[in-house]
Amino acid sequence: EVQLVESGGGLVQAGGSLRLSCAASGFTFADYAIGWFRQAPGKEREGVSCISSPDGNAYYTDSVKGRFTISSDTAKNTVYLQMNSLKPEDTAVYYCAALSLAKYHSYWYYYANWYVYDYWGQGTQVTVSS
């Protein structure tokens, strides 16, 4: 059974930090890129970041560059999203998802598009207070 399980969300003051985890199971971790998305109430789901464990490349949306860092632990089949200097506008439910590298060789062009992902986690709430 394929599972993506997010954890690490919570309530933090502006300027604070959180580290989200995405534990993957049920599929070959090295065959997929893992992306993080977020969705705030009344807004569309937004691609935040993506990493591919085979090449180690990471990508970020402009609004989080320099504040968020994505990393991958292949021994644990887990992807992390370290979020620093959090802002109230970062408040959202954060999801991780898996994108097939076999389907999308040039995954960096597509990573921000939710419809290219095969598997999704249940989400974890991040709330940043001002």
mmCIF file of N, CA and C in Angstrom:
data_model
loop_
_atom_site.group_PDB
_atom_site.id
_atom_site.type_symbol
_atom_site.label_atom_id
_atom_site.label_comp_id
_atom_site.label_asym_id
_atom_site.label_seq_id
_atom_site.Cartn_x
_atom_site.Cartn_y
_atom_site.Cartn_z
ATOM 1 N N GLU A 1 0.853 -1.195 0.000
ATOM 2 C CA GLU A 1 0.000 0.000 0.000
ATOM 3 C C GLU A 1 0.888 1.245 0.000
ATOM 4 N N VAL A 2 0.607 2.129 -0.928
ATOM 5 C CA VAL A 2 1.359 3.387 -1.005
ATOM 6 C C VAL A 2 0.898 4.326 0.105
ATOM 7 N N GLN A 3 1.864 4.885 0.799
ATOM 8 C CA GLN A 3 1.538 5.859 1.836
ATOM 9 C C GLN A 3 2.534 7.005 1.819
ATOM 10 N N LEU A 4 2.012 8.189 1.987
ATOM 11 C CA LEU A 4 2.815 9.380 2.248
ATOM 12 C C LEU A 4 2.226 9.998 3.500
ATOM 13 N N VAL A 5 3.048 10.115 4.526
ATOM 14 C CA VAL A 5 2.552 10.595 5.807
ATOM 15 C C VAL A 5 3.333 11.833 6.220
ATOM 16 N N GLU A 6 2.623 12.947 6.286
ATOM 17 C CA GLU A 6 3.245 14.207 6.707
ATOM 18 C C GLU A 6 3.152 14.360 8.224
ATOM 19 N N SER A 7 4.121 15.053 8.767
ATOM 20 C CA SER A 7 4.102 15.397 10.186
ATOM 21 C C SER A 7 4.934 16.655 10.380
ATOM 22 N N GLY A 8 4.797 17.252 11.553
ATOM 23 C CA GLY A 8 5.616 18.407 11.893
ATOM 24 C C GLY A 8 4.921 19.743 11.838
ATOM 25 N N GLY A 9 3.678 19.761 11.410
ATOM 26 C CA GLY A 9 2.957 21.021 11.375
ATOM 27 C C GLY A 9 2.631 21.507 12.776
ATOM 28 N N GLY A 10 2.124 22.739 12.843
ATOM 29 C CA GLY A 10 1.765 23.296 14.137
ATOM 30 C C GLY A 10 1.565 24.790 14.065
ATOM 31 N N LEU A 11 1.499 25.397 15.241
ATOM 32 C CA LEU A 11 1.314 26.834 15.381
ATOM 33 C C LEU A 11 2.644 27.463 15.776
ATOM 34 N N VAL A 12 3.032 28.504 15.059
ATOM 35 C CA VAL A 12 4.302 29.173 15.340
ATOM 36 C C VAL A 12 4.128 30.667 15.107
ATOM 37 N N GLN A 13 4.904 31.444 15.815
ATOM 38 C CA GLN A 13 4.859 32.893 15.621
ATOM 39 C C GLN A 13 5.641 33.283 14.375
ATOM 40 N N ALA A 14 5.283 34.407 13.816
ATOM 41 C CA ALA A 14 6.012 34.931 12.656
ATOM 42 C C ALA A 14 7.495 35.046 13.003
ATOM 43 N N GLY A 15 8.325 34.632 12.050
ATOM 44 C CA GLY A 15 9.765 34.611 12.258
ATOM 45 C C GLY A 15 10.291 33.286 12.778
ATOM 46 N N GLY A 16 9.393 32.421 13.182
ATOM 47 C CA GLY A 16 9.786 31.126 13.728
ATOM 48 C C GLY A 16 10.050 30.096 12.646
ATOM 49 N N SER A 17 10.277 28.863 13.105
ATOM 50 C CA SER A 17 10.648 27.778 12.191
ATOM 51 C C SER A 17 9.840 26.526 12.501
ATOM 52 N N LEU A 18 9.666 25.735 11.472
ATOM 53 C CA LEU A 18 9.087 24.397 11.595
ATOM 54 C C LEU A 18 9.796 23.495 10.607
ATOM 55 N N ARG A 19 9.839 22.216 10.937
ATOM 56 C CA ARG A 19 10.343 21.229 9.974
ATOM 57 C C ARG A 19 9.261 20.188 9.728
ATOM 58 N N LEU A 20 8.841 20.115 8.484
ATOM 59 C CA LEU A 20 7.860 19.110 8.080
ATOM 60 C C LEU A 20 8.578 17.863 7.589
ATOM 61 N N SER A 21 7.962 16.719 7.847
ATOM 62 C CA SER A 21 8.486 15.441 7.364
ATOM 63 C C SER A 21 7.448 14.761 6.495
ATOM 64 N N CYS A 22 7.923 14.032 5.510
ATOM 65 C CA CYS A 22 7.055 13.245 4.632
ATOM 66 C C CYS A 22 7.663 11.857 4.542
ATOM 67 N N ALA A 23 7.048 10.897 5.201
ATOM 68 C CA ALA A 23 7.543 9.520 5.207
ATOM 69 C C ALA A 23 6.825 8.728 4.121
ATOM 70 N N ALA A 24 7.592 8.144 3.213
ATOM 71 C CA ALA A 24 7.028 7.433 2.070
ATOM 72 C C ALA A 24 7.192 5.931 2.226
ATOM 73 N N SER A 25 6.202 5.181 1.770
ATOM 74 C CA SER A 25 6.282 3.722 1.775
ATOM 75 C C SER A 25 5.383 3.168 0.690
ATOM 76 N N GLY A 26 5.663 1.930 0.296
ATOM 77 C CA GLY A 26 4.816 1.262 -0.681
ATOM 78 C C GLY A 26 5.202 1.491 -2.128
ATOM 79 N N PHE A 27 6.276 2.232 -2.375
ATOM 80 C CA PHE A 27 6.761 2.422 -3.736
ATOM 81 C C PHE A 27 8.267 2.642 -3.684
ATOM 82 N N THR A 28 8.907 2.556 -4.837
ATOM 83 C CA THR A 28 10.360 2.720 -4.908
ATOM 84 C C THR A 28 10.698 4.201 -4.845
ATOM 85 N N PHE A 29 11.238 4.585 -3.718
ATOM 86 C CA PHE A 29 11.481 6.004 -3.433
ATOM 87 C C PHE A 29 12.327 6.670 -4.521
ATOM 88 N N ALA A 30 13.334 5.949 -5.024
ATOM 89 C CA ALA A 30 14.254 6.533 -6.010
ATOM 90 C C ALA A 30 13.612 6.753 -7.374
ATOM 91 N N ASP A 31 12.424 6.196 -7.585
ATOM 92 C CA ASP A 31 11.741 6.352 -8.878
ATOM 93 C C ASP A 31 10.829 7.572 -8.923
ATOM 94 N N TYR A 32 10.793 8.306 -7.814
ATOM 95 C CA TYR A 32 9.860 9.427 -7.711
ATOM 96 C C TYR A 32 10.559 10.675 -7.195
ATOM 97 N N ALA A 33 10.080 11.807 -7.687
ATOM 98 C CA ALA A 33 10.395 13.077 -7.055
ATOM 99 C C ALA A 33 9.305 13.350 -6.021
ATOM 100 N N ILE A 34 9.689 13.998 -4.948
ATOM 101 C CA ILE A 34 8.729 14.343 -3.902
ATOM 102 C C ILE A 34 8.550 15.849 -3.866
ATOM 103 N N GLY A 35 7.317 16.252 -3.928
ATOM 104 C CA GLY A 35 7.001 17.673 -3.902
ATOM 105 C C GLY A 35 6.208 18.045 -2.668
ATOM 106 N N TRP A 36 6.327 19.301 -2.280
ATOM 107 C CA TRP A 36 5.492 19.865 -1.212
ATOM 108 C C TRP A 36 4.558 20.899 -1.821
ATOM 109 N N PHE A 37 3.313 20.814 -1.447
ATOM 110 C CA PHE A 37 2.297 21.771 -1.859
ATOM 111 C C PHE A 37 1.667 22.371 -0.611
ATOM 112 N N ARG A 38 0.981 23.473 -0.790
ATOM 113 C CA ARG A 38 0.220 24.042 0.315
ATOM 114 C C ARG A 38 -1.078 24.627 -0.227
ATOM 115 N N GLN A 39 -2.058 24.632 0.632
ATOM 116 C CA GLN A 39 -3.352 25.196 0.249
ATOM 117 C C GLN A 39 -3.941 25.946 1.427
ATOM 118 N N ALA A 40 -4.127 27.236 1.208
ATOM 119 C CA ALA A 40 -4.759 28.084 2.206
ATOM 120 C C ALA A 40 -6.253 28.147 1.907
ATOM 121 N N PRO A 41 -7.064 28.461 2.912
ATOM 122 C CA PRO A 41 -8.518 28.531 2.694
ATOM 123 C C PRO A 41 -8.867 29.494 1.570
ATOM 124 N N GLY A 42 -9.683 29.021 0.637
ATOM 125 C CA GLY A 42 -10.122 29.859 -0.455
ATOM 126 C C GLY A 42 -9.121 30.067 -1.564
ATOM 127 N N LYS A 43 -7.974 29.388 -1.465
ATOM 128 C CA LYS A 43 -6.933 29.552 -2.488
ATOM 129 C C LYS A 43 -6.641 28.214 -3.159
ATOM 130 N N GLU A 44 -6.018 28.308 -4.320
ATOM 131 C CA GLU A 44 -5.641 27.103 -5.051
ATOM 132 C C GLU A 44 -4.427 26.437 -4.399
ATOM 133 N N ARG A 45 -4.288 25.148 -4.655
ATOM 134 C CA ARG A 45 -3.121 24.435 -4.160
ATOM 135 C C ARG A 45 -1.879 24.952 -4.892
ATOM 136 N N GLU A 46 -0.851 25.250 -4.126
ATOM 137 C CA GLU A 46 0.357 25.882 -4.657
ATOM 138 C C GLU A 46 1.560 24.960 -4.484
ATOM 139 N N GLY A 47 2.323 24.768 -5.554
ATOM 140 C CA GLY A 47 3.550 24.011 -5.453
ATOM 141 C C GLY A 47 4.620 24.821 -4.746
ATOM 142 N N VAL A 48 5.212 24.275 -3.707
ATOM 143 C CA VAL A 48 6.174 24.994 -2.879
ATOM 144 C C VAL A 48 7.609 24.581 -3.210
ATOM 145 N N SER A 49 7.837 23.274 -3.285
ATOM 146 C CA SER A 49 9.197 22.791 -3.468
ATOM 147 C C SER A 49 9.162 21.356 -3.954
ATOM 148 N N CYS A 50 10.287 20.915 -4.503
ATOM 149 C CA CYS A 50 10.369 19.548 -5.005
ATOM 150 C C CYS A 50 11.810 19.093 -4.957
ATOM 151 N N ILE A 51 12.009 17.799 -4.720
ATOM 152 C CA ILE A 51 13.352 17.237 -4.731
ATOM 153 C C ILE A 51 13.312 15.863 -5.372
ATOM 154 N N SER A 52 14.383 15.555 -6.103
ATOM 155 C CA SER A 52 14.540 14.240 -6.693
ATOM 156 C C SER A 52 15.754 13.590 -6.044
ATOM 157 N N SER A 53 15.566 12.478 -5.375
ATOM 158 C CA SER A 53 16.686 11.837 -4.683
ATOM 159 C C SER A 53 17.767 11.337 -5.641
ATOM 160 N N PRO A 54 17.443 10.846 -6.846
ATOM 161 C CA PRO A 54 18.526 10.393 -7.740
ATOM 162 C C PRO A 54 19.520 11.493 -8.110
ATOM 163 N N ASP A 55 19.036 12.705 -8.382
ATOM 164 C CA ASP A 55 19.999 13.745 -8.774
ATOM 165 C C ASP A 55 20.221 14.781 -7.684
ATOM 166 N N GLY A 56 19.389 14.748 -6.647
ATOM 167 C CA GLY A 56 19.571 15.651 -5.519
ATOM 168 C C GLY A 56 19.187 17.087 -5.782
ATOM 169 N N ASN A 57 18.630 17.347 -6.961
ATOM 170 C CA ASN A 57 18.258 18.728 -7.278
ATOM 171 C C ASN A 57 16.970 19.122 -6.565
ATOM 172 N N ALA A 58 16.942 20.370 -6.152
ATOM 173 C CA ALA A 58 15.789 20.898 -5.431
ATOM 174 C C ALA A 58 15.279 22.165 -6.111
ATOM 175 N N TYR A 59 13.987 22.363 -6.034
ATOM 176 C CA TYR A 59 13.362 23.511 -6.673
ATOM 177 C C TYR A 59 12.388 24.151 -5.692
ATOM 178 N N TYR A 60 12.245 25.482 -5.825
ATOM 179 C CA TYR A 60 11.410 26.234 -4.900
ATOM 180 C C TYR A 60 10.590 27.264 -5.653
ATOM 181 N N THR A 61 9.405 27.512 -5.137
ATOM 182 C CA THR A 61 8.667 28.644 -5.661
ATOM 183 C C THR A 61 9.304 29.920 -5.121
ATOM 184 N N ASP A 62 9.138 31.006 -5.841
ATOM 185 C CA ASP A 62 9.859 32.237 -5.494
ATOM 186 C C ASP A 62 9.569 32.725 -4.082
ATOM 187 N N SER A 63 8.350 32.553 -3.629
ATOM 188 C CA SER A 63 7.955 33.130 -2.340
ATOM 189 C C SER A 63 8.636 32.460 -1.147
ATOM 190 N N VAL A 64 9.248 31.300 -1.353
ATOM 191 C CA VAL A 64 9.895 30.614 -0.226
ATOM 192 C C VAL A 64 11.408 30.497 -0.398
ATOM 193 N N LYS A 65 11.929 30.928 -1.515
ATOM 194 C CA LYS A 65 13.378 30.842 -1.741
ATOM 195 C C LYS A 65 14.129 31.615 -0.671
ATOM 196 N N GLY A 66 15.171 30.970 -0.153
ATOM 197 C CA GLY A 66 15.968 31.587 0.901
ATOM 198 C C GLY A 66 15.417 31.372 2.295
ATOM 199 N N ARG A 67 14.189 30.866 2.399
ATOM 200 C CA ARG A 67 13.579 30.613 3.716
ATOM 201 C C ARG A 67 13.324 29.126 3.952
ATOM 202 N N PHE A 68 12.949 28.413 2.916
ATOM 203 C CA PHE A 68 12.632 26.976 3.019
ATOM 204 C C PHE A 68 13.759 26.169 2.396
ATOM 205 N N THR A 69 14.005 25.004 2.974
ATOM 206 C CA THR A 69 14.996 24.078 2.428
ATOM 207 C C THR A 69 14.407 22.676 2.412
ATOM 208 N N ILE A 70 14.438 22.054 1.246
ATOM 209 C CA ILE A 70 13.957 20.684 1.119
ATOM 210 C C ILE A 70 15.160 19.746 1.120
ATOM 211 N N SER A 71 15.005 18.586 1.739
ATOM 212 C CA SER A 71 16.074 17.600 1.772
ATOM 213 C C SER A 71 15.477 16.209 1.780
ATOM 214 N N SER A 72 16.325 15.243 1.464
ATOM 215 C CA SER A 72 15.854 13.876 1.325
ATOM 216 C C SER A 72 16.782 12.933 2.060
ATOM 217 N N ASP A 73 16.218 12.005 2.812
ATOM 218 C CA ASP A 73 16.981 10.949 3.473
ATOM 219 C C ASP A 73 16.559 9.636 2.834
ATOM 220 N N THR A 74 17.370 9.150 1.905
ATOM 221 C CA THR A 74 16.986 7.955 1.160
ATOM 222 C C THR A 74 16.989 6.707 2.032
ATOM 223 N N ALA A 75 17.774 6.708 3.099
ATOM 224 C CA ALA A 75 17.798 5.548 3.997
ATOM 225 C C ALA A 75 16.472 5.409 4.742
ATOM 226 N N LYS A 76 15.811 6.529 4.965
ATOM 227 C CA LYS A 76 14.545 6.527 5.689
ATOM 228 C C LYS A 76 13.346 6.741 4.776
ATOM 229 N N ASN A 77 13.599 6.902 3.478
ATOM 230 C CA ASN A 77 12.509 7.209 2.531
ATOM 231 C C ASN A 77 11.670 8.385 3.032
ATOM 232 N N THR A 78 12.368 9.413 3.450
ATOM 233 C CA THR A 78 11.704 10.571 4.041
ATOM 234 C C THR A 78 12.243 11.857 3.426
ATOM 235 N N VAL A 79 11.338 12.776 3.173
ATOM 236 C CA VAL A 79 11.692 14.106 2.676
ATOM 237 C C VAL A 79 11.295 15.123 3.740
ATOM 238 N N TYR A 80 12.161 16.095 3.924
ATOM 239 C CA TYR A 80 11.932 17.129 4.937
ATOM 240 C C TYR A 80 11.768 18.490 4.258
ATOM 241 N N LEU A 81 11.002 19.342 4.901
ATOM 242 C CA LEU A 81 10.905 20.726 4.468
ATOM 243 C C LEU A 81 11.178 21.595 5.689
ATOM 244 N N GLN A 82 12.378 22.164 5.733
ATOM 245 C CA GLN A 82 12.735 23.068 6.811
ATOM 246 C C GLN A 82 12.239 24.462 6.448
ATOM 247 N N MET A 83 11.404 25.005 7.300
ATOM 248 C CA MET A 83 10.794 26.299 7.021
ATOM 249 C C MET A 83 11.254 27.294 8.076
ATOM 250 N N ASN A 84 11.996 28.290 7.646
ATOM 251 C CA ASN A 84 12.501 29.333 8.535
ATOM 252 C C ASN A 84 11.871 30.672 8.178
ATOM 253 N N SER A 85 12.012 31.624 9.080
ATOM 254 C CA SER A 85 11.488 32.978 8.854
ATOM 255 C C SER A 85 10.042 32.934 8.380
ATOM 256 N N LEU A 86 9.247 32.154 9.065
ATOM 257 C CA LEU A 86 7.857 31.965 8.634
ATOM 258 C C LEU A 86 7.062 33.253 8.731
ATOM 259 N N LYS A 87 6.136 33.389 7.797
ATOM 260 C CA LYS A 87 5.282 34.570 7.701
ATOM 261 C C LYS A 87 3.815 34.132 7.823
ATOM 262 N N PRO A 88 2.949 35.029 8.224
ATOM 263 C CA PRO A 88 1.520 34.668 8.297
ATOM 264 C C PRO A 88 0.987 34.134 6.964
ATOM 265 N N GLU A 89 1.500 34.629 5.876
ATOM 266 C CA GLU A 89 1.035 34.165 4.558
ATOM 267 C C GLU A 89 1.495 32.753 4.225
ATOM 268 N N ASP A 90 2.329 32.159 5.064
ATOM 269 C CA ASP A 90 2.711 30.753 4.883
ATOM 270 C C ASP A 90 1.673 29.816 5.499
ATOM 271 N N THR A 91 0.693 30.376 6.188
ATOM 272 C CA THR A 91 -0.344 29.568 6.810
ATOM 273 C C THR A 91 -1.128 28.797 5.756
ATOM 274 N N ALA A 92 -1.197 27.480 5.928
ATOM 275 C CA ALA A 92 -1.869 26.612 4.961
ATOM 276 C C ALA A 92 -1.801 25.179 5.455
ATOM 277 N N VAL A 93 -2.540 24.320 4.768
ATOM 278 C CA VAL A 93 -2.323 22.885 4.924
ATOM 279 C C VAL A 93 -1.232 22.496 3.932
ATOM 280 N N TYR A 94 -0.223 21.816 4.428
ATOM 281 C CA TYR A 94 0.905 21.404 3.595
ATOM 282 C C TYR A 94 0.790 19.917 3.275
ATOM 283 N N TYR A 95 0.956 19.610 1.998
ATOM 284 C CA TYR A 95 0.864 18.241 1.518
ATOM 285 C C TYR A 95 2.174 17.842 0.842
ATOM 286 N N CYS A 96 2.542 16.582 0.982
ATOM 287 C CA CYS A 96 3.605 16.064 0.137
ATOM 288 C C CYS A 96 2.987 15.111 -0.881
ATOM 289 N N ALA A 97 3.674 14.966 -1.999
ATOM 290 C CA ALA A 97 3.158 14.162 -3.092
ATOM 291 C C ALA A 97 4.320 13.571 -3.881
ATOM 292 N N ALA A 98 4.048 12.477 -4.591
ATOM 293 C CA ALA A 98 5.089 11.768 -5.333
ATOM 294 C C ALA A 98 4.815 11.844 -6.828
ATOM 295 N N LEU A 99 5.847 12.221 -7.565
ATOM 296 C CA LEU A 99 5.789 12.392 -9.014
ATOM 297 C C LEU A 99 6.699 11.362 -9.664
ATOM 298 N N SER A 100 6.157 10.602 -10.626
ATOM 299 C CA SER A 100 6.925 9.542 -11.275
ATOM 300 C C SER A 100 7.991 10.121 -12.212
ATOM 301 N N LEU A 101 9.243 9.770 -11.976
ATOM 302 C CA LEU A 101 10.327 10.221 -12.836
ATOM 303 C C LEU A 101 10.323 9.486 -14.169
ATOM 304 N N ALA A 102 9.659 8.339 -14.205
ATOM 305 C CA ALA A 102 9.543 7.610 -15.471
ATOM 306 C C ALA A 102 8.586 8.326 -16.417
ATOM 307 N N LYS A 103 7.539 8.914 -15.859
ATOM 308 C CA LYS A 103 6.565 9.654 -16.667
ATOM 309 C C LYS A 103 7.067 11.043 -17.024
ATOM 310 N N TYR A 104 7.785 11.650 -16.112
ATOM 311 C CA TYR A 104 8.204 13.039 -16.305
ATOM 312 C C TYR A 104 9.714 13.141 -16.097
ATOM 313 N N HIS A 105 10.457 12.853 -17.182
ATOM 314 C CA HIS A 105 11.907 12.927 -17.094
ATOM 315 C C HIS A 105 12.355 14.343 -16.741
ATOM 316 N N SER A 106 11.698 15.314 -17.328
ATOM 317 C CA SER A 106 12.033 16.720 -17.055
ATOM 318 C C SER A 106 11.100 17.248 -15.987
ATOM 319 N N TYR A 107 11.161 16.566 -14.839
ATOM 320 C CA TYR A 107 10.188 16.857 -13.784
ATOM 321 C C TYR A 107 10.258 18.301 -13.345
ATOM 322 N N TRP A 108 11.397 18.983 -13.497
ATOM 323 C CA TRP A 108 11.536 20.352 -12.998
ATOM 324 C C TRP A 108 10.595 21.303 -13.709
ATOM 325 N N TYR A 109 10.123 20.934 -14.918
ATOM 326 C CA TYR A 109 9.164 21.783 -15.617
ATOM 327 C C TYR A 109 7.750 21.630 -15.049
ATOM 328 N N TYR A 110 7.499 20.512 -14.415
ATOM 329 C CA TYR A 110 6.132 20.166 -14.054
ATOM 330 C C TYR A 110 5.875 20.161 -12.554
ATOM 331 N N TYR A 111 6.919 20.284 -11.750
ATOM 332 C CA TYR A 111 6.787 19.951 -10.335
ATOM 333 C C TYR A 111 5.744 20.782 -9.618
ATOM 334 N N ALA A 112 5.466 21.985 -10.095
ATOM 335 C CA ALA A 112 4.512 22.853 -9.409
ATOM 336 C C ALA A 112 3.056 22.567 -9.791
ATOM 337 N N ASN A 113 2.863 21.620 -10.699
ATOM 338 C CA ASN A 113 1.516 21.300 -11.161
ATOM 339 C C ASN A 113 0.975 20.099 -10.411
ATOM 340 N N TRP A 114 -0.070 20.257 -9.649
ATOM 341 C CA TRP A 114 -0.549 19.182 -8.774
ATOM 342 C C TRP A 114 -0.992 17.954 -9.562
ATOM 343 N N TYR A 115 -1.459 18.123 -10.795
ATOM 344 C CA TYR A 115 -2.069 17.015 -11.530
ATOM 345 C C TYR A 115 -1.047 16.007 -12.048
ATOM 346 N N VAL A 116 0.246 16.280 -11.946
ATOM 347 C CA VAL A 116 1.239 15.305 -12.427
ATOM 348 C C VAL A 116 1.662 14.340 -11.329
ATOM 349 N N TYR A 117 1.152 14.536 -10.127
ATOM 350 C CA TYR A 117 1.552 13.693 -9.008
ATOM 351 C C TYR A 117 0.632 12.490 -8.885
ATOM 352 N N ASP A 118 1.229 11.343 -8.589
ATOM 353 C CA ASP A 118 0.469 10.100 -8.495
ATOM 354 C C ASP A 118 -0.079 9.848 -7.090
ATOM 355 N N TYR A 119 0.686 10.223 -6.087
ATOM 356 C CA TYR A 119 0.306 9.894 -4.714
ATOM 357 C C TYR A 119 0.377 11.137 -3.843
ATOM 358 N N TRP A 120 -0.521 11.176 -2.852
ATOM 359 C CA TRP A 120 -0.621 12.340 -1.962
ATOM 360 C C TRP A 120 -0.726 11.893 -0.510
ATOM 361 N N GLY A 121 -0.192 12.722 0.366
ATOM 362 C CA GLY A 121 -0.402 12.537 1.779
ATOM 363 C C GLY A 121 -1.683 13.227 2.213
ATOM 364 N N GLN A 122 -1.975 13.128 3.503
ATOM 365 C CA GLN A 122 -3.238 13.655 4.034
ATOM 366 C C GLN A 122 -3.139 15.116 4.430
ATOM 367 N N GLY A 123 -1.927 15.628 4.515
ATOM 368 C CA GLY A 123 -1.742 17.033 4.838
ATOM 369 C C GLY A 123 -1.456 17.277 6.308
ATOM 370 N N THR A 124 -0.763 18.380 6.576
ATOM 371 C CA THR A 124 -0.495 18.812 7.947
ATOM 372 C C THR A 124 -0.660 20.324 8.011
ATOM 373 N N GLN A 125 -1.323 20.789 9.041
ATOM 374 C CA GLN A 125 -1.655 22.218 9.158
ATOM 375 C C GLN A 125 -0.458 22.991 9.699
ATOM 376 N N VAL A 126 -0.168 24.095 9.022
ATOM 377 C CA VAL A 126 0.830 25.048 9.500
ATOM 378 C C VAL A 126 0.126 26.386 9.683
ATOM 379 N N THR A 127 0.219 26.926 10.882
ATOM 380 C CA THR A 127 -0.398 28.211 11.184
ATOM 381 C C THR A 127 0.670 29.140 11.745
ATOM 382 N N VAL A 128 0.816 30.293 11.101
ATOM 383 C CA VAL A 128 1.807 31.281 11.524
ATOM 384 C C VAL A 128 1.059 32.511 12.025
ATOM 385 N N SER A 129 1.246 32.826 13.276
ATOM 386 C CA SER A 129 0.565 33.975 13.867
ATOM 387 C C SER A 129 1.426 35.226 13.760
ATOM 388 N N SER A 130 0.752 36.351 13.641
ATOM 389 C CA SER A 130 1.490 37.619 13.487
ATOM 390 C C SER A 130 1.778 38.262 14.836
#
